[in-house]
PDB file of C-alpha atoms in Angstrom:
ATOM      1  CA  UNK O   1      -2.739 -17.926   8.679  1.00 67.00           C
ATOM      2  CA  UNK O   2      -2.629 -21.594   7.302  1.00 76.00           C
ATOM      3  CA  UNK O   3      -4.839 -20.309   4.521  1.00 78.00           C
ATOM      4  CA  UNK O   4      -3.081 -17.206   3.704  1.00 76.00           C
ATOM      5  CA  UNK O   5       0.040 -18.876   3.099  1.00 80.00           C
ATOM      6  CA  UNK O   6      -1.224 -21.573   0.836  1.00 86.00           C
ATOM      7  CA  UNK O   7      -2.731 -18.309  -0.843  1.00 87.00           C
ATOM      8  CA  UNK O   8       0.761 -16.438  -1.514  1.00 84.00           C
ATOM      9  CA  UNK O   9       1.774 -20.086  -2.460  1.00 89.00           C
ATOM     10  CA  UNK O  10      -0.990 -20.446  -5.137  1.00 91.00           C
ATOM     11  CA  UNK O  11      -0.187 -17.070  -6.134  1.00 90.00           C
ATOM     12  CA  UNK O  12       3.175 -17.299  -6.948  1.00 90.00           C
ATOM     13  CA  UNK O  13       3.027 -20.570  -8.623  1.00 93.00           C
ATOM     14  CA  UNK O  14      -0.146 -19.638 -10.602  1.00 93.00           C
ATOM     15  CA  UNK O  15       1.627 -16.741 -11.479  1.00 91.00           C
ATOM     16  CA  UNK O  16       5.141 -18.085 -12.594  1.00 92.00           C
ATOM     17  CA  UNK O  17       3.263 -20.721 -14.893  1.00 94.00           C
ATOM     18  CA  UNK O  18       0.779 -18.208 -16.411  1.00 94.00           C
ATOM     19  CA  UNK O  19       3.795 -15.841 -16.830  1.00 92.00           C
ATOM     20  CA  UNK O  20       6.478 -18.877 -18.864  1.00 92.00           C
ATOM     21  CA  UNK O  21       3.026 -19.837 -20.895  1.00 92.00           C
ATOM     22  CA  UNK O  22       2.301 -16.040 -22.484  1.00 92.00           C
ATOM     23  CA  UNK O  23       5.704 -14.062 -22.158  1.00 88.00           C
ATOM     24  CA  UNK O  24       6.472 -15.205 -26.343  1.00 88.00           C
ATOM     25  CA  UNK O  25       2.971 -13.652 -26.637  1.00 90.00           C
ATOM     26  CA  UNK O  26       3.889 -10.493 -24.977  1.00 84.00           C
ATOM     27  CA  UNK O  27       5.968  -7.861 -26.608  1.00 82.00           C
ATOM     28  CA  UNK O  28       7.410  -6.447 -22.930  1.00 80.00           C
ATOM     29  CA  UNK O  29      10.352  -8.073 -20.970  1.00 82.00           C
ATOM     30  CA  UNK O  30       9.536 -11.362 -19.477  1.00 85.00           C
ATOM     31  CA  UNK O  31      10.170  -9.560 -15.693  1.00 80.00           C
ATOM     32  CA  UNK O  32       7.224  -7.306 -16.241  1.00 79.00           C
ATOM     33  CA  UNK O  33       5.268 -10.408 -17.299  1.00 87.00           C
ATOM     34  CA  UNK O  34       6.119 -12.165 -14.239  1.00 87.00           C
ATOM     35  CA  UNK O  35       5.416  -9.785 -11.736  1.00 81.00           C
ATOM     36  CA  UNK O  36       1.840  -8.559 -13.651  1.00 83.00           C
ATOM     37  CA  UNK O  37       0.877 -12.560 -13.938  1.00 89.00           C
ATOM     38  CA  UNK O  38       1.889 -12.771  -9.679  1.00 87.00           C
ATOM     39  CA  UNK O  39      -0.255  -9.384  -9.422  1.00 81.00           C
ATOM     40  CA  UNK O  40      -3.395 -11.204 -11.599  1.00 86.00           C
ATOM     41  CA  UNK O  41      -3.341 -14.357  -9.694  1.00 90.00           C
ATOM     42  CA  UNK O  42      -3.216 -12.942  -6.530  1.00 86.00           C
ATOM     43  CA  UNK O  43      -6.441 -10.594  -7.395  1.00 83.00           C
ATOM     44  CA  UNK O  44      -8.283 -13.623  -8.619  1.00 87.00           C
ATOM     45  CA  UNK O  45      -7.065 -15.772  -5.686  1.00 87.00           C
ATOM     46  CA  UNK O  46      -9.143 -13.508  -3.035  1.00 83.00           C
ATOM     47  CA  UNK O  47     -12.505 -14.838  -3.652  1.00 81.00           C
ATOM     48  CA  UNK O  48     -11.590 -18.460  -3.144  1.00 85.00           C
ATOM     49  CA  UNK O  49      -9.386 -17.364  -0.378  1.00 83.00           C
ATOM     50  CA  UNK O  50     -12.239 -15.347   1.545  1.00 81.00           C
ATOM     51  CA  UNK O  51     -14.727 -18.167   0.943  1.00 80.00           C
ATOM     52  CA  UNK O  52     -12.124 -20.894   2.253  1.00 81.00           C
ATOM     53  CA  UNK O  53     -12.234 -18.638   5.529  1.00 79.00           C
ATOM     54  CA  UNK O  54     -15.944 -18.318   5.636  1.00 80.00           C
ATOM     55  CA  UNK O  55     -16.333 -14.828   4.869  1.00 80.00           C
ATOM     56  CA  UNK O  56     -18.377 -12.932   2.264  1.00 78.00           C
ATOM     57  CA  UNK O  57     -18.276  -9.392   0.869  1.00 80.00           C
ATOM     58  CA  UNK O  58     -20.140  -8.022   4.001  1.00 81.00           C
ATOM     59  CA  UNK O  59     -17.479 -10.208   6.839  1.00 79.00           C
ATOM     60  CA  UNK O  60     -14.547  -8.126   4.495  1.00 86.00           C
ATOM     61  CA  UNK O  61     -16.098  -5.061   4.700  1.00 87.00           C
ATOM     62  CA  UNK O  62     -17.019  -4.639   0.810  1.00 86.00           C
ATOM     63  CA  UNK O  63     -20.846  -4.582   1.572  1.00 80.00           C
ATOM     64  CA  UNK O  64     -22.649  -2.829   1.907  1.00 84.00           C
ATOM     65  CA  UNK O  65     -20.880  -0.413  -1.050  1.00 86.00           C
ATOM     66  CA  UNK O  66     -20.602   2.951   1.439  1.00 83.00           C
ATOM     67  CA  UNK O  67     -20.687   5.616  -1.335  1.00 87.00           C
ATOM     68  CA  UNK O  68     -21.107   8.324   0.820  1.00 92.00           C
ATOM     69  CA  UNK O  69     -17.975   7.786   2.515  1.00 95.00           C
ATOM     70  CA  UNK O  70     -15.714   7.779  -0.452  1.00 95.00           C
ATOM     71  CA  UNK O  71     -15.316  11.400  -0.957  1.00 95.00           C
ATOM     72  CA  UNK O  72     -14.245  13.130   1.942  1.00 96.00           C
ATOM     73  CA  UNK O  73     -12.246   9.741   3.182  1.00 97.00           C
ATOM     74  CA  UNK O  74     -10.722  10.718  -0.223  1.00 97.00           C
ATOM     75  CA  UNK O  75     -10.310  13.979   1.231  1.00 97.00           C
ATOM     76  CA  UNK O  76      -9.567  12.840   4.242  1.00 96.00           C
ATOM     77  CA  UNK O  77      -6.236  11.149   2.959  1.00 96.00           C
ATOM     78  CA  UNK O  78      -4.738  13.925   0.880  1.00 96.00           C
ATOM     79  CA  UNK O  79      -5.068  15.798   4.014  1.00 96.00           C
ATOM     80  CA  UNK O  80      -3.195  13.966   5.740  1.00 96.00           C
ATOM     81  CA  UNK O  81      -0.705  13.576   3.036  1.00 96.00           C
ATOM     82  CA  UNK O  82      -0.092  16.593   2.281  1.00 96.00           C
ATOM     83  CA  UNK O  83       2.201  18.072   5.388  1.00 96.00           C
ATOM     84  CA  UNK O  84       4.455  15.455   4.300  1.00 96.00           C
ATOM     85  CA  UNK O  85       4.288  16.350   0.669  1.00 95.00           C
ATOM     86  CA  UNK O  86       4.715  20.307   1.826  1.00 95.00           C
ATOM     87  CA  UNK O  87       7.914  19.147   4.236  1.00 95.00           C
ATOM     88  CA  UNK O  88       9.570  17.684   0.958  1.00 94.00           C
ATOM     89  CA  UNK O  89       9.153  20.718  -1.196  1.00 93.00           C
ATOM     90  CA  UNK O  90      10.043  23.742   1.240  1.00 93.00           C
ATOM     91  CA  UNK O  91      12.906  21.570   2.614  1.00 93.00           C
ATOM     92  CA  UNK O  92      14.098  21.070  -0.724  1.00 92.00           C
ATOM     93  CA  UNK O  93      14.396  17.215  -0.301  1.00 92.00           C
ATOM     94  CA  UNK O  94      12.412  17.128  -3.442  1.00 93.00           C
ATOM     95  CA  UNK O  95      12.380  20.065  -6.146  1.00 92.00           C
ATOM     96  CA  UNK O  96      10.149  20.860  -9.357  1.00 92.00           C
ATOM     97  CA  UNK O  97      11.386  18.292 -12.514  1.00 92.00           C
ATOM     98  CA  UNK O  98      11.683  20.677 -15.402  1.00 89.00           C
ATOM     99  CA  UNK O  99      11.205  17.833 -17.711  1.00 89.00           C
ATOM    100  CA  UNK O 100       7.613  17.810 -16.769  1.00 89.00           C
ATOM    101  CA  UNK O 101       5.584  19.745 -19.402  1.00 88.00           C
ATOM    102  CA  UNK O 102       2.104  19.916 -17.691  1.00 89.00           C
ATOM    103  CA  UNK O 103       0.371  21.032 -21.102  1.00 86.00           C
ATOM    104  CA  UNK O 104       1.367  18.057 -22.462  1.00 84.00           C
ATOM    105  CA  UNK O 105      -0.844  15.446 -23.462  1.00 89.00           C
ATOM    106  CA  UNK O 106       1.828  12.508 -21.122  1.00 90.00           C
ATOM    107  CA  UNK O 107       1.508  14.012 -18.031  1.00 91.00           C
ATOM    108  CA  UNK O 108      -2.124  14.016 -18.010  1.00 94.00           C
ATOM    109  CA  UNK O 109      -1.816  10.449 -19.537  1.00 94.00           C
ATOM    110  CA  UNK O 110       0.376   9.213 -16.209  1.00 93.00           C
ATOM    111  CA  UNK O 111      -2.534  11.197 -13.806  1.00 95.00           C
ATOM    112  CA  UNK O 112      -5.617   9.796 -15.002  1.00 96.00           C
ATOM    113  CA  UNK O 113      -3.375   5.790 -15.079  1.00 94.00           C
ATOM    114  CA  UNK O 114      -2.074   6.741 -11.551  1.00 94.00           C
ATOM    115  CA  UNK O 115      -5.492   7.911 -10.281  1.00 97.00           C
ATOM    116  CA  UNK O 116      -7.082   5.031 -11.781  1.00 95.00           C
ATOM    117  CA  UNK O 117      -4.573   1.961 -10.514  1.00 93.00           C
ATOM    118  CA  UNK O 118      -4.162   3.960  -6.904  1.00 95.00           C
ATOM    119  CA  UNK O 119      -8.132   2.828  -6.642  1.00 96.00           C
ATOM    120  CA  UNK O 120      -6.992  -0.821  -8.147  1.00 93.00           C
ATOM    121  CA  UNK O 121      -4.476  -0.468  -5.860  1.00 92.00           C
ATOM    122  CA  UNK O 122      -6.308   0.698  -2.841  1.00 95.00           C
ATOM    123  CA  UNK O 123      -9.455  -2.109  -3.325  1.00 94.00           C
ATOM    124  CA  UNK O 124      -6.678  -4.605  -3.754  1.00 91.00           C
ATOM    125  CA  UNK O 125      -4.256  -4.154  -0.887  1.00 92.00           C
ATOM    126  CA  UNK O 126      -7.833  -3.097   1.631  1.00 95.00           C
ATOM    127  CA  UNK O 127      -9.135  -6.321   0.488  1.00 92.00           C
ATOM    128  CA  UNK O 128      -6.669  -8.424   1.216  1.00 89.00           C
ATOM    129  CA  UNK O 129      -4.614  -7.147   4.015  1.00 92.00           C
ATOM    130  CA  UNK O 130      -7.753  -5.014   6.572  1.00 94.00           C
ATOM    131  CA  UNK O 131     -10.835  -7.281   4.399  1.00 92.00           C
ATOM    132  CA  UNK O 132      -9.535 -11.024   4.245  1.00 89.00           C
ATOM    133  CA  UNK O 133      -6.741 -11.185   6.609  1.00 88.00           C
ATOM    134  CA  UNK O 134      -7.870  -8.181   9.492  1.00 92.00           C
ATOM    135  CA  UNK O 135     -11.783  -9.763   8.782  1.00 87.00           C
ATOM    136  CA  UNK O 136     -10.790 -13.414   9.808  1.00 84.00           C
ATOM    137  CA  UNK O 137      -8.441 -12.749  12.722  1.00 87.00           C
ATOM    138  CA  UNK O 138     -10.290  -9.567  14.233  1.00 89.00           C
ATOM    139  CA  UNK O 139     -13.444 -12.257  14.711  1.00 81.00           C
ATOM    140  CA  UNK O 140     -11.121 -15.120  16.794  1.00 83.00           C
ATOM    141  CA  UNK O 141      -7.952 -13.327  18.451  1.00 89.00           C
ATOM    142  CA  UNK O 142      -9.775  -9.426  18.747  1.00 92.00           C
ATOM    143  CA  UNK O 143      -8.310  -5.871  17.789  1.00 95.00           C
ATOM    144  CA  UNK O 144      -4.797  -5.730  18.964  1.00 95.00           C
ATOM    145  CA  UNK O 145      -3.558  -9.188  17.674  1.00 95.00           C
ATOM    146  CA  UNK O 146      -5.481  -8.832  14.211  1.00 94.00           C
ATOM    147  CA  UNK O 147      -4.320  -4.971  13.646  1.00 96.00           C
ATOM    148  CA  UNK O 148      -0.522  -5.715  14.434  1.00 96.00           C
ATOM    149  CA  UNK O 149       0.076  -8.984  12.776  1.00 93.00           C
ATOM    150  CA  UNK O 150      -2.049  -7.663   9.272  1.00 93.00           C
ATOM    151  CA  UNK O 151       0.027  -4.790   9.786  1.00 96.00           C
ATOM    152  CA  UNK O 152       3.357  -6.152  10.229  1.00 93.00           C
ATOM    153  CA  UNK O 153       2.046  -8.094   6.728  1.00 89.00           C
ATOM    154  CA  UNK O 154       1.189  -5.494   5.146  1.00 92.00           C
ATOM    155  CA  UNK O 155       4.783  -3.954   5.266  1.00 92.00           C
ATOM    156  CA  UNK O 156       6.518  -7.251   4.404  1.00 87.00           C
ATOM    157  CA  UNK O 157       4.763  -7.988   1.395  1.00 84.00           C
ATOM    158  CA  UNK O 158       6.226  -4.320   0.361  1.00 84.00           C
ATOM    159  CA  UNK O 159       9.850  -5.364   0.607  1.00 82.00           C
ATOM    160  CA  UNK O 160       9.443  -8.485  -2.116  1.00 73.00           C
ATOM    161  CA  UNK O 161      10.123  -6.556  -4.721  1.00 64.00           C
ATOM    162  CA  UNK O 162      13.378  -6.636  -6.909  1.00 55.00           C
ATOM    163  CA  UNK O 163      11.236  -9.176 -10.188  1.00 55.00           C
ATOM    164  CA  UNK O 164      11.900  -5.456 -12.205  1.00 53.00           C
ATOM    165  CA  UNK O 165      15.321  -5.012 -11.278  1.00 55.00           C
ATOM    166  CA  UNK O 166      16.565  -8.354 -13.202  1.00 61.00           C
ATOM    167  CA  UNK O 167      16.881  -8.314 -16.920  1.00 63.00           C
ATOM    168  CA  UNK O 168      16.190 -12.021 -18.019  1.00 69.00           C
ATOM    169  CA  UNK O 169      17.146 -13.356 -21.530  1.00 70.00           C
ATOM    170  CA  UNK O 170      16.509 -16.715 -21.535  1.00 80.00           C
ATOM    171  CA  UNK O 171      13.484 -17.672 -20.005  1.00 85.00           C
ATOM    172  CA  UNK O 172      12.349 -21.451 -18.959  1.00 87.00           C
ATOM    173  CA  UNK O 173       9.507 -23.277 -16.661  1.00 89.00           C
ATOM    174  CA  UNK O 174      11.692 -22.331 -13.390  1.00 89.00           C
ATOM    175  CA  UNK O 175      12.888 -19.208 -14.306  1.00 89.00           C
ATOM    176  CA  UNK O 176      10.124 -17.458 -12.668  1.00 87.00           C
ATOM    177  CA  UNK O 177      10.804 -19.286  -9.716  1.00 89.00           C
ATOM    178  CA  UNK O 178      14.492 -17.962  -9.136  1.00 86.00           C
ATOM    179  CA  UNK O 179      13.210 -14.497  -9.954  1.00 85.00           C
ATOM    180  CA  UNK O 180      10.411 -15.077  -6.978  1.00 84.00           C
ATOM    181  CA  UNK O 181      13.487 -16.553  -4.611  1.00 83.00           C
ATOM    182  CA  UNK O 182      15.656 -13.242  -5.602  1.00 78.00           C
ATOM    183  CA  UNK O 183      12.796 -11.028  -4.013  1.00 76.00           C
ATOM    184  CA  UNK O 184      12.969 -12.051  -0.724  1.00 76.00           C
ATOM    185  CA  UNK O 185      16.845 -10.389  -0.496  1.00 75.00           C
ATOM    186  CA  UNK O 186      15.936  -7.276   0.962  1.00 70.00           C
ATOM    187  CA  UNK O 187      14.515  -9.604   4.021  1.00 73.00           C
ATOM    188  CA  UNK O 188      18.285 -10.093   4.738  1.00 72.00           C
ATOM    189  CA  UNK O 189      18.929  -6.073   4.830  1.00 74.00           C
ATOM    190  CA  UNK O 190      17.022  -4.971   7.409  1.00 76.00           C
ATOM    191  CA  UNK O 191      19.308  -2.423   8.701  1.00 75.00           C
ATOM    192  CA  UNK O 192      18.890  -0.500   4.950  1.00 79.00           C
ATOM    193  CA  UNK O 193      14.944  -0.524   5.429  1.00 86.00           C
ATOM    194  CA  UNK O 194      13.413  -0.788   9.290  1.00 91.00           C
ATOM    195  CA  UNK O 195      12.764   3.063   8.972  1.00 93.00           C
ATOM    196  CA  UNK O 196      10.177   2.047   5.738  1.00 93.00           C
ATOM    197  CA  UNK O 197       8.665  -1.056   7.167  1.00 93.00           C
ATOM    198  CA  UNK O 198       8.422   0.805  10.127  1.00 96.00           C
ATOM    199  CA  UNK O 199       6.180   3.276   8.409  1.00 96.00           C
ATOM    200  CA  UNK O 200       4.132   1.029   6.683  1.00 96.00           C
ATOM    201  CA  UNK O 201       3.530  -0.593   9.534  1.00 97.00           C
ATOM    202  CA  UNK O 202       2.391   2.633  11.224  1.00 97.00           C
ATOM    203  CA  UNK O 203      -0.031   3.149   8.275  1.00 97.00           C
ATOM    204  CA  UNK O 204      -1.458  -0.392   8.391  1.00 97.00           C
ATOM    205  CA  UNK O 205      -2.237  -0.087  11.881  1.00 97.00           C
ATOM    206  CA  UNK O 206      -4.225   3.440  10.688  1.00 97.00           C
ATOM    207  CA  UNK O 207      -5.870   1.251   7.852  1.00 97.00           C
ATOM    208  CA  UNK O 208      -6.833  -0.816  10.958  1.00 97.00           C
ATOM    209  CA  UNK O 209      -8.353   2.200  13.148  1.00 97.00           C
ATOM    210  CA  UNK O 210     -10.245   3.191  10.209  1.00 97.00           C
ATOM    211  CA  UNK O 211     -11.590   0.115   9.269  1.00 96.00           C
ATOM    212  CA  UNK O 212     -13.090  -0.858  12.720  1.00 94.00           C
ATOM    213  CA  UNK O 213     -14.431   2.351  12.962  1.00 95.00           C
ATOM    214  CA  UNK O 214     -15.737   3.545   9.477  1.00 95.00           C
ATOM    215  CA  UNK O 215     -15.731   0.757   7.319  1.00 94.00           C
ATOM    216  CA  UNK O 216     -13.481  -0.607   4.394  1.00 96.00           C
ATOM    217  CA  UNK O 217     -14.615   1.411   2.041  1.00 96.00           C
ATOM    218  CA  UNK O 218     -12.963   4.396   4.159  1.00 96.00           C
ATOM    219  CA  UNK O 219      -9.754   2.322   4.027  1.00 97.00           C
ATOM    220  CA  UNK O 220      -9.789   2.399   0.162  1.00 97.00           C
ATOM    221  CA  UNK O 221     -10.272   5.978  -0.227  1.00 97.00           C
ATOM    222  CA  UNK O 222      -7.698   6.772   2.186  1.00 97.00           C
ATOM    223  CA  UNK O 223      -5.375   4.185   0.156  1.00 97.00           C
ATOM    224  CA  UNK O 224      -5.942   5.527  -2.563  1.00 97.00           C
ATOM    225  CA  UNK O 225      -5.346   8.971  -2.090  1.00 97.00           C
ATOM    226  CA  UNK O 226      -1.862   8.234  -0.429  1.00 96.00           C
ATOM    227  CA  UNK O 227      -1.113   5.947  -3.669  1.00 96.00           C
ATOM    228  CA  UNK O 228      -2.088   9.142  -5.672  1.00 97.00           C
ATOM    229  CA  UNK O 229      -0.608  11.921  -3.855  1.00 96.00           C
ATOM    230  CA  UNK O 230       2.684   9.706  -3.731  1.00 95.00           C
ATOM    231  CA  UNK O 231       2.921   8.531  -7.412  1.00 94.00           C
ATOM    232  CA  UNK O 232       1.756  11.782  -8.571  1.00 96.00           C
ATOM    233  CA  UNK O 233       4.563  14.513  -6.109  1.00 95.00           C
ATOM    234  CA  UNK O 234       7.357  12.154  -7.216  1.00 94.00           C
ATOM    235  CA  UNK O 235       6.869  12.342 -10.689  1.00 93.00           C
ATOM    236  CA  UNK O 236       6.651  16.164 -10.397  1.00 94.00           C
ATOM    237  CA  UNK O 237       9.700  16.539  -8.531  1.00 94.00           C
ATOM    238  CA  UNK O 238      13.113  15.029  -8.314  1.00 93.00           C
ATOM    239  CA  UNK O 239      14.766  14.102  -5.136  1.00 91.00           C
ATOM    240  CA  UNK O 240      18.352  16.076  -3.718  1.00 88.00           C
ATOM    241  CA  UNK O 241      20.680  13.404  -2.487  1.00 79.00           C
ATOM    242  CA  UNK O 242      22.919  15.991  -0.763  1.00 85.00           C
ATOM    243  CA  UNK O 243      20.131  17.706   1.404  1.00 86.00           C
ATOM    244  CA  UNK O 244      20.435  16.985   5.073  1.00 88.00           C
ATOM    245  CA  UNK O 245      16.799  15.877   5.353  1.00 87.00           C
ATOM    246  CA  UNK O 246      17.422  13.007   2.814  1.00 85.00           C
ATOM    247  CA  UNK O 247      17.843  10.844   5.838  1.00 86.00           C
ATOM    248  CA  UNK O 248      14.094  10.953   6.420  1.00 90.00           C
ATOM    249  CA  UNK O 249      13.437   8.741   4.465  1.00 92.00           C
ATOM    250  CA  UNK O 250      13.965   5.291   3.745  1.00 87.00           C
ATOM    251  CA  UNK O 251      15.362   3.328   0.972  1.00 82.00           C
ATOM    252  CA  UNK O 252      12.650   1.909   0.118  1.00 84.00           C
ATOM    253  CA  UNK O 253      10.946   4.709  -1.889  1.00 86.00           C
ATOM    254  CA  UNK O 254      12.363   8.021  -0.875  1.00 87.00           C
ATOM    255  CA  UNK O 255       9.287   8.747   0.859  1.00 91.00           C
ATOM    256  CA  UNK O 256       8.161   6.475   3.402  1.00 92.00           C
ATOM    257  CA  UNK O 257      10.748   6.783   6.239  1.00 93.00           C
ATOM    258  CA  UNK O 258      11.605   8.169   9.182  1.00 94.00           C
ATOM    259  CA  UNK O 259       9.774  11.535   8.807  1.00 95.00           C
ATOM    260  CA  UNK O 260       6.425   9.594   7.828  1.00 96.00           C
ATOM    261  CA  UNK O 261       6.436   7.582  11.343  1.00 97.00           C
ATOM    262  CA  UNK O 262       6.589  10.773  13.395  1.00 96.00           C
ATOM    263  CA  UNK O 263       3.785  11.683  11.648  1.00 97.00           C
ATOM    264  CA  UNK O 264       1.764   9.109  11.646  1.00 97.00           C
ATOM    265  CA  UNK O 265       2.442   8.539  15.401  1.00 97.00           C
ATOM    266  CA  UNK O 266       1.138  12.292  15.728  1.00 97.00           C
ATOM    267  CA  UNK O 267      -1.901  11.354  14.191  1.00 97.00           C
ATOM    268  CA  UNK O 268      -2.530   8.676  17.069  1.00 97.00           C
ATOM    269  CA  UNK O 269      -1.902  10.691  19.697  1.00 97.00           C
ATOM    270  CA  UNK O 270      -4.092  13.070  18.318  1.00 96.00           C
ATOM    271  CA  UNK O 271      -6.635  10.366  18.019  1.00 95.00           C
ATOM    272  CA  UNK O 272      -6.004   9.238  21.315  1.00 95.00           C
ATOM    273  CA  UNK O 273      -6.560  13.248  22.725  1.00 94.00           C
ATOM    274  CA  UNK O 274      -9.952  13.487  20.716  1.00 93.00           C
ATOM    275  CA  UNK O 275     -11.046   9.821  22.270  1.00 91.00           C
ATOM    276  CA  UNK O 276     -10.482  10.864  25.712  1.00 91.00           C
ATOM    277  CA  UNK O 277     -12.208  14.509  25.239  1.00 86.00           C
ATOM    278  CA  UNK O 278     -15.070  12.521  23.759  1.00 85.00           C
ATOM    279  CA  UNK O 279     -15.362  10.122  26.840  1.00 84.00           C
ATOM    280  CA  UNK O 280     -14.694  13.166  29.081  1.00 75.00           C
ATOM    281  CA  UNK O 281     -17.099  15.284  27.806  1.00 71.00           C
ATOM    282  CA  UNK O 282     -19.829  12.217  27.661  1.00 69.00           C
ATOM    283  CA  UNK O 283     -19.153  11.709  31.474  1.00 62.00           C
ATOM    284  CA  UNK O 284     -20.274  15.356  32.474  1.00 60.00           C
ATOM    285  CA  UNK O 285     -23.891  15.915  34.188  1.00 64.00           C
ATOM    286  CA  UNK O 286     -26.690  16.750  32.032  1.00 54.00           C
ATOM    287  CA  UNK O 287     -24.772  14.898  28.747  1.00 51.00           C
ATOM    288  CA  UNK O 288     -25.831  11.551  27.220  1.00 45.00           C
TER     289      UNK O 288
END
């Protein structure tokens, strides 16, 4: 724990300096610079950080590289995303954007970027959160203590947001700093978004199932696909604000909510069904 938060702390400072040294360099706003610089350092930052807890690629889970896992994981995931995606779109929560011309040369543009950073994405986030952090604990404190408290991380780290939302002009040394303090608002809101970290939380403690019983890799496909299938259905559609399923979900996204924790929780107790048929079925006479 010690060594994860010196990590967030190296990240953020690493990433404030980097971002005041380059953003006169950089013809985009200096919030964009700031929050890619955090995003940089904290990628670079896991090595050191898995090393400093004496784990390797193998103790995270990234080797042995399980290629045969990838695709139907991948498969795996927009399966299970898609009854959500199907509940949006016959509900009418979310209907068909007009504006999106799918001969045109931009939308395929924004697919293959979004397919491409959902993997960045998923080896990121899998890396960190159910590699580094799950790796270390799961070894001293078990299952239980290193799924929930990786999980209950996991959907924090989701609610620092906000460096986007502020449109800075002029920018010195500690700028980047006040930005960085500014994120951690929506901690003081929780009544606007427990139904989203609630769901997040759900789907770290998946992440978690998977990883101890696949592998990482698993995790990352499964990531990745959700990133995908997300990013991709909400640039597709547009959301209804008046429908009476817009409750659902939270604020956080429009998509993660309410509606995504009954599912997920479905998915455990199915789980939990096919576990105890499997230990039933290995008790009877005559089976191994």
């Amino acid at each position: 724990m010690i060594a994860t938060v010196v990590y967030l702390l190296g990240v953020i400072i690493g990433g404030v300096t980097f971002s005041w040294l380059i953003h006169e360099w950089i013809p985009v706003p200096y919030e964009k610079v700031l929050s890619r610089s955090i995003l940089l350092f904290a990628a670079i930052g896991l090595v050191p950080l898995w090393r400093k807890l004496g784990l390797n690629s193998q103790g995270i889970g990234l080797a042995p590289f399980d290629r045969a896992v990838l695709r139907p994981a991948y498969l795996i995931g927009v399966a299970l995303i898609l009854p959500l995606l199907l509940f949006y779109a016959v509900t009418g929560f979310r209907v068909w954007n007009t504006a999106i011309d799918l001969s045109g040369l931009d939308f395929w543009r924004f697919v293959l970027v979004a397919f491409v950073s959902a993997w960045l994405v998923g080896i990121f986030e899998e890396s960190l959160f159910r590699g580094v952090f799950f790796g270390s604990v799961f070894e001293k404190f078990g299952f239980w203590f290193a799924a929930v408290s990786s999980s209950a991380f996991y959907s924090a780290v989701h609610f620092i947001g906000g460096v986007d939302d502020v449109v800075v002009e002029n920018v010195g040394f500690t700028t980047g700093f006040k930005m960085v303090g500014l994120a951690f608002t929506q901690f003081t809101q929780m009544s606007e978004i427990w139904d989203s970290a609630l769901s997040l939380f759900l789907l770290g403690m998946l992440f978690c199932v998977v990883r101890v019983r696949v592998g990482l890799w698993a995790c990352i496909a499964l990531h990745s696909a959700w990133v995908f299938g997300i990013r991709t259905f909400k640039e597709l559609t547009v959301r209804d604000v008046v429908n009476p399923f817009a409750s659902w979900t939270g604020e956080y996204d429009h998509f993660v909510g309410n509606l995504a924790s009954v599912w997920l929780i479905f998915i455990f107790v199915v789980i939990a069904l096919v576990d105890q048929y499997r230990q039933g079925s290995q008790s009877l006479p005559g089976r191994a």
